[in-house]
Short mmCIF file of C-alpha atoms in Angstrom, two decimals:
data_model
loop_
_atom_site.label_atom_id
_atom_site.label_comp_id
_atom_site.label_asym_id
_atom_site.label_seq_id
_atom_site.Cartn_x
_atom_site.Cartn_y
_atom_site.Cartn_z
CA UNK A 160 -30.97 10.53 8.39
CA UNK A 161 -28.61 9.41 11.36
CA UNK A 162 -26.43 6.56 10.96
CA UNK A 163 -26.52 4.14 13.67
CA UNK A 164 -22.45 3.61 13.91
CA UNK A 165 -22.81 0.89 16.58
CA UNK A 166 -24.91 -1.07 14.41
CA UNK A 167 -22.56 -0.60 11.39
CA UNK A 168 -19.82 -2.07 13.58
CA UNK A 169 -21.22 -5.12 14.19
CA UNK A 170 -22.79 -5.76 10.65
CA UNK A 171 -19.20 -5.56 9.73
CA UNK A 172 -17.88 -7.95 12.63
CA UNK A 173 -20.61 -9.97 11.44
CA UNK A 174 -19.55 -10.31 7.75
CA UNK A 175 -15.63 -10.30 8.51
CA UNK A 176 -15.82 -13.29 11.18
CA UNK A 177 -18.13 -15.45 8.78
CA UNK A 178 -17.51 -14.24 5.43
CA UNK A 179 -13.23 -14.15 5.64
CA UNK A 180 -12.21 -17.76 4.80
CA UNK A 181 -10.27 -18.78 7.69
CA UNK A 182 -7.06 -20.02 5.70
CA UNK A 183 -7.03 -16.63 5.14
CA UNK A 184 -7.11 -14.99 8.53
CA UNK A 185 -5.11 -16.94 9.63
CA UNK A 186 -2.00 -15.66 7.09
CA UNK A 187 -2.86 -12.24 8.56
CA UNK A 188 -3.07 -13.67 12.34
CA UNK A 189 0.68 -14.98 11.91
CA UNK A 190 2.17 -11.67 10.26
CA UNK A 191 2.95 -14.02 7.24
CA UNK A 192 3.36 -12.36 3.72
CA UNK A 193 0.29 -11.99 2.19
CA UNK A 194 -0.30 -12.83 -1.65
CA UNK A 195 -2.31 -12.11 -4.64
CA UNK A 196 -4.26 -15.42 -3.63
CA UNK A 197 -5.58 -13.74 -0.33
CA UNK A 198 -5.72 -10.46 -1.47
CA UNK A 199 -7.75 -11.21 -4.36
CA UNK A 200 -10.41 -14.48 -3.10
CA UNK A 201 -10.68 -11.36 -0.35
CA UNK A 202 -11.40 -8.17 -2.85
CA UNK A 203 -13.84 -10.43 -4.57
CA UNK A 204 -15.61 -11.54 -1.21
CA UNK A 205 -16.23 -7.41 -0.73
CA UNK A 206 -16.85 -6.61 -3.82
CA UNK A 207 -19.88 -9.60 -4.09
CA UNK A 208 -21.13 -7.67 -0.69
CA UNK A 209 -21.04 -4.76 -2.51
CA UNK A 210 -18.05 -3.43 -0.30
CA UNK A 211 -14.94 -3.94 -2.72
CA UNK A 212 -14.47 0.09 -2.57
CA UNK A 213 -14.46 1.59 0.60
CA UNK A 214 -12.98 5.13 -0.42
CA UNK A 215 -14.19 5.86 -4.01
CA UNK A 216 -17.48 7.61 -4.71
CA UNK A 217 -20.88 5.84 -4.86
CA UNK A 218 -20.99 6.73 -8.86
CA UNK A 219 -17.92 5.34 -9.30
CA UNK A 220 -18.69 1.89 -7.54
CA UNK A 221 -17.47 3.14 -4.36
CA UNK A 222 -19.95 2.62 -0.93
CA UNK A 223 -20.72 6.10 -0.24
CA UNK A 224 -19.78 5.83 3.17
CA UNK A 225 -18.40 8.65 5.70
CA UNK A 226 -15.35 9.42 7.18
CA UNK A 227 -16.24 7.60 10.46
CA UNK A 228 -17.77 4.72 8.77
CA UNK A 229 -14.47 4.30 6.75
CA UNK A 230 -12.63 4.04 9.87
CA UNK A 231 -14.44 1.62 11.49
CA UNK A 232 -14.56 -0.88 8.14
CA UNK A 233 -10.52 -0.68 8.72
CA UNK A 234 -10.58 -1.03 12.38
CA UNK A 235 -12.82 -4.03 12.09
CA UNK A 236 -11.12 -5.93 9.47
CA UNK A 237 -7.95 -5.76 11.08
CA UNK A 238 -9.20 -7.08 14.14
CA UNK A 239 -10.42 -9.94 12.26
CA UNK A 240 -7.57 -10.71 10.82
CA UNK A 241 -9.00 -9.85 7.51
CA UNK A 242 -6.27 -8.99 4.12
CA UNK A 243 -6.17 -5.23 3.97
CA UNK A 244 -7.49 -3.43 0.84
CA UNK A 245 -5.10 -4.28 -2.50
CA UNK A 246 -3.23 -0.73 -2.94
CA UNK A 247 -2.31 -0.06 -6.13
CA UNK A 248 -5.54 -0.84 -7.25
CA UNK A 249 -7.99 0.61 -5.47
CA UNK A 250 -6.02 3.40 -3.29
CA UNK A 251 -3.29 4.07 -6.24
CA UNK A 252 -4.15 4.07 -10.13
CA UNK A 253 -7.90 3.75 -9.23
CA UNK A 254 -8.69 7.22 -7.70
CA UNK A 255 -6.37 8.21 -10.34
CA UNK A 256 -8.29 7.13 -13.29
CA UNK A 257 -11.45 8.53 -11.39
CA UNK A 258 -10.02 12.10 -11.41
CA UNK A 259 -8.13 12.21 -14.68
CA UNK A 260 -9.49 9.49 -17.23
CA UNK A 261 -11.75 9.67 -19.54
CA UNK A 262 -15.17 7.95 -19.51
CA UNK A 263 -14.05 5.15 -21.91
CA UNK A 264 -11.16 4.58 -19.88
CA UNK A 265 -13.68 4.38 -16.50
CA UNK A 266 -15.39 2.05 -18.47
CA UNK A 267 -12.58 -0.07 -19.19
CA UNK A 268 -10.67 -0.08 -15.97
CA UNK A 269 -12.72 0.62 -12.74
CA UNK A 270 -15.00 -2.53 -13.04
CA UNK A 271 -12.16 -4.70 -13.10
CA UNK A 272 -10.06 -3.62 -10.35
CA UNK A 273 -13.50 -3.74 -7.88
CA UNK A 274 -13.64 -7.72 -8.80
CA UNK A 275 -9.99 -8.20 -8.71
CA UNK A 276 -10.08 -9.54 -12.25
CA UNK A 277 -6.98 -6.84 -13.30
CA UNK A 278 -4.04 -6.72 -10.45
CA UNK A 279 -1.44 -3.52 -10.72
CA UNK A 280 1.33 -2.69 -10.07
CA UNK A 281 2.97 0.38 -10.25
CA UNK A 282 6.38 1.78 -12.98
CA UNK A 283 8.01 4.67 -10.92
CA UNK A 284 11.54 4.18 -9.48
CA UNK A 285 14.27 3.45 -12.07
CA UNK A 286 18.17 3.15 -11.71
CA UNK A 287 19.12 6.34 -10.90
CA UNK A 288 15.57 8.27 -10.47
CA UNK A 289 14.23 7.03 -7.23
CA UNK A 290 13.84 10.24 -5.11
CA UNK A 291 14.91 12.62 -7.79
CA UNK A 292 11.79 11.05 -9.95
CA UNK A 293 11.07 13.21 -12.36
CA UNK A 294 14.41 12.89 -13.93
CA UNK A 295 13.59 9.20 -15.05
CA UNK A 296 14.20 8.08 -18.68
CA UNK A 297 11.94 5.54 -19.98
CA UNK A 298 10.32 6.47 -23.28
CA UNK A 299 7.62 6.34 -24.96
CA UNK A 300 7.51 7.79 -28.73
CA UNK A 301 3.90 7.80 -30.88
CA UNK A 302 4.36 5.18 -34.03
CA UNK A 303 1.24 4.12 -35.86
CA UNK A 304 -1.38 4.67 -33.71
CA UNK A 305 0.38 3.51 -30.26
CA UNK A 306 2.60 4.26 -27.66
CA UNK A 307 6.52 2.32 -28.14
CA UNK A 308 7.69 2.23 -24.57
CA UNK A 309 11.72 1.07 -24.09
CA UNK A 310 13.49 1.42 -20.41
CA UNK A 311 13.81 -0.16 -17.48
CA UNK A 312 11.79 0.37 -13.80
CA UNK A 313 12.48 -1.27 -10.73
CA UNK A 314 12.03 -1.87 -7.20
CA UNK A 315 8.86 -3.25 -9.15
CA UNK A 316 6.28 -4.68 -5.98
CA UNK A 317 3.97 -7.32 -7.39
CA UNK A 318 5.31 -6.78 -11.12
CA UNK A 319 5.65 -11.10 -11.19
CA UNK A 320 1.76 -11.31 -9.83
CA UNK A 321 0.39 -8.43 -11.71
CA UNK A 322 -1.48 -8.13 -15.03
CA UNK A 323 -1.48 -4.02 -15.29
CA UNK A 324 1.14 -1.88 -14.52
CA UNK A 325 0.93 2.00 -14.69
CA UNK A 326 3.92 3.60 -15.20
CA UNK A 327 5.30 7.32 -15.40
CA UNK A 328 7.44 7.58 -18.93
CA UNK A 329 9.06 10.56 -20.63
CA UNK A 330 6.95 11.92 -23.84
CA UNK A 331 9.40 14.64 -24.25
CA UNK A 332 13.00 15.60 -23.42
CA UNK A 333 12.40 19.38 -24.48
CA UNK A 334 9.92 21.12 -21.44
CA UNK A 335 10.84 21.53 -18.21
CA UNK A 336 11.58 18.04 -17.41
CA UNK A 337 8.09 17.38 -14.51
CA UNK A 338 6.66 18.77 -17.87
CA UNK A 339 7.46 15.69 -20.65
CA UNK A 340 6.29 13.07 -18.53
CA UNK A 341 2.98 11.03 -19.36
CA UNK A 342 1.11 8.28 -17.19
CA UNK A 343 0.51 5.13 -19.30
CA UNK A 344 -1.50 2.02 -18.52
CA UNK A 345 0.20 -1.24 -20.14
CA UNK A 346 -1.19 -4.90 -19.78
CA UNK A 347 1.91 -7.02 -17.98
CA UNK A 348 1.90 -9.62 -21.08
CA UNK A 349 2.44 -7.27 -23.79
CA UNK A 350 5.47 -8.82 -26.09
CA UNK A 351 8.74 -6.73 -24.91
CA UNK A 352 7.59 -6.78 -20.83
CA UNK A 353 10.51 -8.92 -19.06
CA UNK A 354 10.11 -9.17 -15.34
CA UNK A 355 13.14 -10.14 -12.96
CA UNK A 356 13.17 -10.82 -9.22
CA UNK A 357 14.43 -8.80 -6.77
CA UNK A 358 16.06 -11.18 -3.81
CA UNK A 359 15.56 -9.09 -0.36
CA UNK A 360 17.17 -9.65 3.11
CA UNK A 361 13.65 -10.66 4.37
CA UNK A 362 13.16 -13.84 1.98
CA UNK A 363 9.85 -12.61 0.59
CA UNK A 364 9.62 -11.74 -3.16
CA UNK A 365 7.84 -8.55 -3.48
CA UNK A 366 10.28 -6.66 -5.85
CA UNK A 367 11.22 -7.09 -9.14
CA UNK A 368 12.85 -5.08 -12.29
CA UNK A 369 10.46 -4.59 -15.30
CA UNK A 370 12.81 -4.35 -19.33
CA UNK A 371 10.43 -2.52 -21.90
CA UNK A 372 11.86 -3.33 -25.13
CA UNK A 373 9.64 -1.86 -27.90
CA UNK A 374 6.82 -2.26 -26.08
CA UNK A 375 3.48 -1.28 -28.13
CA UNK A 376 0.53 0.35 -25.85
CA UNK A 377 -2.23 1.54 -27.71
CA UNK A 378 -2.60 5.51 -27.79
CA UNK A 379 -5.69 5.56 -25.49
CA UNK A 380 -3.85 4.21 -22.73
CA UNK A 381 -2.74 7.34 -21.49
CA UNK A 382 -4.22 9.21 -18.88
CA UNK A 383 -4.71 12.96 -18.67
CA UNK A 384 -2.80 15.03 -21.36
CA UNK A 385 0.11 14.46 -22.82
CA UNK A 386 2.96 15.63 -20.98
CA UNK A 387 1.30 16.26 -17.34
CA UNK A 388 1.72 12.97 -16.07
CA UNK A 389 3.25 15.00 -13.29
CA UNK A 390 0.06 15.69 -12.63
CA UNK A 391 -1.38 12.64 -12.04
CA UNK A 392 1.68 11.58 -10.12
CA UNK A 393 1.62 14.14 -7.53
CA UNK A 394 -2.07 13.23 -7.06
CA UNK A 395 -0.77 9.34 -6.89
CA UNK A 396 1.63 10.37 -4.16
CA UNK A 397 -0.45 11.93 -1.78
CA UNK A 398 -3.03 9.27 -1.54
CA UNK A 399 0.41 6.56 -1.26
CA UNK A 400 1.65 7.98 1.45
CA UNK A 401 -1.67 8.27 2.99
CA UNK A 402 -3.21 5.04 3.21
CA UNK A 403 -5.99 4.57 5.61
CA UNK A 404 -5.66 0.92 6.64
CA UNK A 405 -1.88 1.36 7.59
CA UNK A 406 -2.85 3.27 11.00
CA UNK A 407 -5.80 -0.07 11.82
CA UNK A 408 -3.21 -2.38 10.60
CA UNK A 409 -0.67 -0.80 12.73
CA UNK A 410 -2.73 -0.91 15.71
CA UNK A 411 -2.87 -4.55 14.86
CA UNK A 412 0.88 -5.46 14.85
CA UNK A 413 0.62 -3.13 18.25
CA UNK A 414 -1.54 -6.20 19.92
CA UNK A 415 0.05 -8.69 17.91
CA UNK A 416 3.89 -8.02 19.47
CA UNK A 417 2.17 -6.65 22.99
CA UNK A 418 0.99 -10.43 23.22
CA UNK A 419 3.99 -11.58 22.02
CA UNK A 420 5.97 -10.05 24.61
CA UNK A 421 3.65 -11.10 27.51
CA UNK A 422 4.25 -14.79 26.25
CA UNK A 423 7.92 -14.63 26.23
CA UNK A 424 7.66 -12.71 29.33
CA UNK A 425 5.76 -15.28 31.37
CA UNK A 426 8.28 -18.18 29.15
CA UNK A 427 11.07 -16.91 30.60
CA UNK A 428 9.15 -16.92 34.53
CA UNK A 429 11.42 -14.09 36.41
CA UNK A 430 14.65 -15.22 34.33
CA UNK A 431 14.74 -11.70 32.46
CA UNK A 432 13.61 -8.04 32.55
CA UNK A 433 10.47 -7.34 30.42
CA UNK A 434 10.52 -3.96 31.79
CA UNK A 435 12.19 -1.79 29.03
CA UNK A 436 9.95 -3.79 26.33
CA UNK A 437 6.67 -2.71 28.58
CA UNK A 438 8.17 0.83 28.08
CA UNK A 439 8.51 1.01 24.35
CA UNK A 440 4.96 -0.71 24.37
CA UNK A 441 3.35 2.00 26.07
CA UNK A 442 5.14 4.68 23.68
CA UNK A 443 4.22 3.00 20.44
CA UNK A 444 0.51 2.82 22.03
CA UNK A 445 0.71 6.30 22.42
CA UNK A 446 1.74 7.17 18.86
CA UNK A 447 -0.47 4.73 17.26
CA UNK A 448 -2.74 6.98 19.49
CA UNK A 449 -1.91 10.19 18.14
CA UNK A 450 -1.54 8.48 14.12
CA UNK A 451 -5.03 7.79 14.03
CA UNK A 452 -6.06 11.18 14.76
CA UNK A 453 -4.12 12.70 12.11
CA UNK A 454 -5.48 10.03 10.01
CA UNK A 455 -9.02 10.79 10.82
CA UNK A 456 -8.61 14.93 10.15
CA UNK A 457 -6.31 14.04 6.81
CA UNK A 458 -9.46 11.39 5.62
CA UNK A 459 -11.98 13.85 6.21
CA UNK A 460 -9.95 16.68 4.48
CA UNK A 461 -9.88 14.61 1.60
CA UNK A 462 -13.33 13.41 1.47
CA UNK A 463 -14.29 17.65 1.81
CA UNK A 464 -11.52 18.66 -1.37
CA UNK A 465 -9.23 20.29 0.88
CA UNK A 466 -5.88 20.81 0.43
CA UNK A 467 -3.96 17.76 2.22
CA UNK A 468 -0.53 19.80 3.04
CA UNK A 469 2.09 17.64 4.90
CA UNK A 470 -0.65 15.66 6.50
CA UNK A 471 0.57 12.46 4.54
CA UNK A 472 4.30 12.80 4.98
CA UNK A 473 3.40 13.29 8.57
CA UNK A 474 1.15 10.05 8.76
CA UNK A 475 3.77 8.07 6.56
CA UNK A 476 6.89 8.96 8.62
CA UNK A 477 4.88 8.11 12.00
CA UNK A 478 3.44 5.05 10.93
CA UNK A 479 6.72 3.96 9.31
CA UNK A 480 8.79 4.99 12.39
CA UNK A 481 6.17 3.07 14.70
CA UNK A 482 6.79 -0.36 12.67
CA UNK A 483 9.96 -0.15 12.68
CA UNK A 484 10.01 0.36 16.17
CA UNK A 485 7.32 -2.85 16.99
CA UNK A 486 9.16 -4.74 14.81
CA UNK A 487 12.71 -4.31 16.55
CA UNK A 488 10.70 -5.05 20.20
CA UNK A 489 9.45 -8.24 18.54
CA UNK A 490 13.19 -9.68 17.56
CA UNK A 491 14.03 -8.80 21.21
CA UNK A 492 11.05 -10.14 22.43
CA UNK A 493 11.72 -13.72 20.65
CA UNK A 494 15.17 -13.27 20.70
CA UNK A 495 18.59 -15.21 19.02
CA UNK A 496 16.99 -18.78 18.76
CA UNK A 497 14.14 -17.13 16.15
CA UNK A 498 17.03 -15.20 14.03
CA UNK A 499 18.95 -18.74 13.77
CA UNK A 500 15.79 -20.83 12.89
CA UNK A 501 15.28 -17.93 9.92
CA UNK A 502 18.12 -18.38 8.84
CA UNK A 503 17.82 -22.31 8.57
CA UNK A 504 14.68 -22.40 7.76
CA UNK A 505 13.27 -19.25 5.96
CA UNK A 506 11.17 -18.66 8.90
CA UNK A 507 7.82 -19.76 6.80
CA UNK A 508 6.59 -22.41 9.21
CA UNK A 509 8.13 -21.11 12.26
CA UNK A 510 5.70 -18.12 13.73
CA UNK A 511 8.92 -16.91 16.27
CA UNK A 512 11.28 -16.56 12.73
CA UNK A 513 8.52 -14.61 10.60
CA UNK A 514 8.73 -11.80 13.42
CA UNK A 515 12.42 -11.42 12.23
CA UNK A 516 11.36 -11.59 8.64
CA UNK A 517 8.92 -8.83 10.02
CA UNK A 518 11.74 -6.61 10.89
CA UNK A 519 13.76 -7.13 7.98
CA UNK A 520 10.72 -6.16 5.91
CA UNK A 521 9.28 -2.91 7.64
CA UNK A 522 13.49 -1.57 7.15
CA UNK A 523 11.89 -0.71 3.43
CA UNK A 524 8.99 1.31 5.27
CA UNK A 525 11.33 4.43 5.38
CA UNK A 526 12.34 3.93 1.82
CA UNK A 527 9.30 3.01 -0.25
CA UNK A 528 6.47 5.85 -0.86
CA UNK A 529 9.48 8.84 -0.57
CA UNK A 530 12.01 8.19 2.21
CA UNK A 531 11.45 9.60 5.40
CA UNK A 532 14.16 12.43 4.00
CA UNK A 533 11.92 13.05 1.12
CA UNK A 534 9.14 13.48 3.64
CA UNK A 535 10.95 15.89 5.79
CA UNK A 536 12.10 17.87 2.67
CA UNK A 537 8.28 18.00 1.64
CA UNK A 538 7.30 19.31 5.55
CA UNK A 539 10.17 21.68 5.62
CA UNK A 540 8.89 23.24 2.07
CA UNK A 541 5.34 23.52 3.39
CA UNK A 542 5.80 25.00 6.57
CA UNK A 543 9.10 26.75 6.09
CA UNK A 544 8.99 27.66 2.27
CA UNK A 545 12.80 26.03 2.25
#
């Protein structure tokens, strides 16, 4: 049977215009930071309409919806303002559980991140294993009948809103060292979890360090086998760096700063030269253009099982070049009375400051999810066999 597309589109424009509280929207309208209060009222808004799981398979709670259905739901709920879809939930741990867990732990774990009752985050980066990662050190040792985790992660995003965090540990120092690592899932108020904030230039708290001091997980908490965590974490990595909202949302901040500059242009009536903005407009337009392509072939490779290849470092490095790049034509756009109003006033309530809180923020987009190095070392591999 045919799907009528058209009429998909506007069932969703429907539901995102009158079912989105408007308090809500209106954090995404203004490029404001958006919570675990919007993101999760908004997960369990879908999830009610039977929509909390775009991308996961009908038998799994997921819609059962195509490729091109998929891409519309994004396209439409960014231009609602709508929240995009919380990652480390449902695009992270969630397919990874899918694949790998067992059926207790579907049981246990799926259900809860569809309503939003459980909210993850995720235990990669440490001191001194960020892009080398599989030379990090937190333990965990078997004692009585559970896991003993002690270490430290950080660069920790959501750890102080989260109650789940899944977290890559070392099993054993003995293999080949991608081989001793395990994937464990640990509730965030287990006794031994301390969480610490992570002060960035942009003024938001996202990031945070995570202590594990004897912290006791029980044994079926572990995903996959023992000692192929490295598994899962590839698996994790690929579906990061390959999110299908950021292309819709980027398209969004694309109208959001084009309008911006038109306003400042027409503010400052002759007085300056919009010209060389209009010009980096058009060639973000262009890429945004060409990013949602790639997205489109890499979504419906994965939907089909076939092998990704550098499709997501492609798609991360674009779409994390392109915000930068939006970003920096927004603080020229609203220029040095926004910066000093930031500064005074941490930009909250002042719409012209939270485009330079903007910038500050999408600096990280390089970093976070594998560098854009990382991402070039992974192309050159592929395609090169450096």
């Amino acid at each position: 049977m045919s799907i009528d597309y058209a009429g998909f589109r506007r069932e969703l424009e429907s539901f995102a215009r009158s079912a989105c509280p408007p308090e809500i929207r209106a954090v995404v309208a203004a490029g404001q930071k958006i919570t675990k209060r919007e993101y999760q009222a908004w997960q369990q808004i879908l999830n009610a309409q039977g929509w909390g799981a775009p991308s996961w398979p009908r038998e799994a709670g997921g819609t059962g919806w195509d490729i091109r259905q998929r891409l519309i739901f994004e396209e439409v709920m960014a231009e609602n303002d709508c929240p995009p879809l919380y990652h480390h939930g449902l695009g992270h741990i969630g397919p990874v559980i899918i694949r790998f867990g067992t059926p207790d732990q579907k049981a246990r774990f799926l259900p809860r991140i569809l309503d939003g009752s459980d909210w993850w985050c995720q235990g990669y980066s440490e001191p001194g294993s960020g892009s080398d990662l599989a030379s990090l050190s937190t333990s965990a040792r078997l004692e009585g009948g559970a896991w003993v985790v002690n270490g430290q992660k950080i660069w920790t995003s959501h750890a102080h809103e989260a109650s789940m965090i899944y977290m890559l540990v070392r099993t054993s120092k003995e293999a080949k060292k991608q081989e001793g690592i395990s994937l464990l899932l640990v509730p965030m108020d287990t006794p031994g979890i301390t969480v610490r904030p992570i002060k960035t230039i942009d003024g938001w708290h996202h990031l945070n360090e995570v202590f594990f001091d004897d912290v006791r997980v029980r044994a079926d908490n572990l995903i996959g086998e023992v000692g192929k965590g490295w598994t899962c974490a590839k698996f994790l990595l690929e579906r990061e760096r390959l999110p299908p909202a950021n292309v819709a949302r980027l398209e969004l901040m694309r109208r959001q700063v084009t309008q911006l500059v038109e306003e400042a242009a027409q503010a400052a009536a002759g007085q300056r030269d919009f010209g060389g903005l209009h010009h980096k407009l058009l060639l973000c337009e262009a890429d945004v253009k060409g990013a949602r392509v790639m997205m489109a072939q890499a979504t419906d490779d994965l939907i089909h099982q076939r092998p990704l290849g550098v499709q997501p470092s492609a798609i991360k490095m674009t779409c994390a070049d392109v915000a930068q790049r939006l970003t920096t034509i927004a603080l020229d756009a609203v220029g040095p009375d926004a910066a000093h109003r930031f500064l005074a006033d941490a930009g909250e309530d002042v719409p012209d400051a939270t485009w330079i809180q903007n910038y500050m923020f999408t600096r990280a987009r390089t970093i976070a999810g594998g560098t854009s190095e990382v991402q070039r070392n992974v192309v050159a591999n592929e395609l090169l066999g450096a």
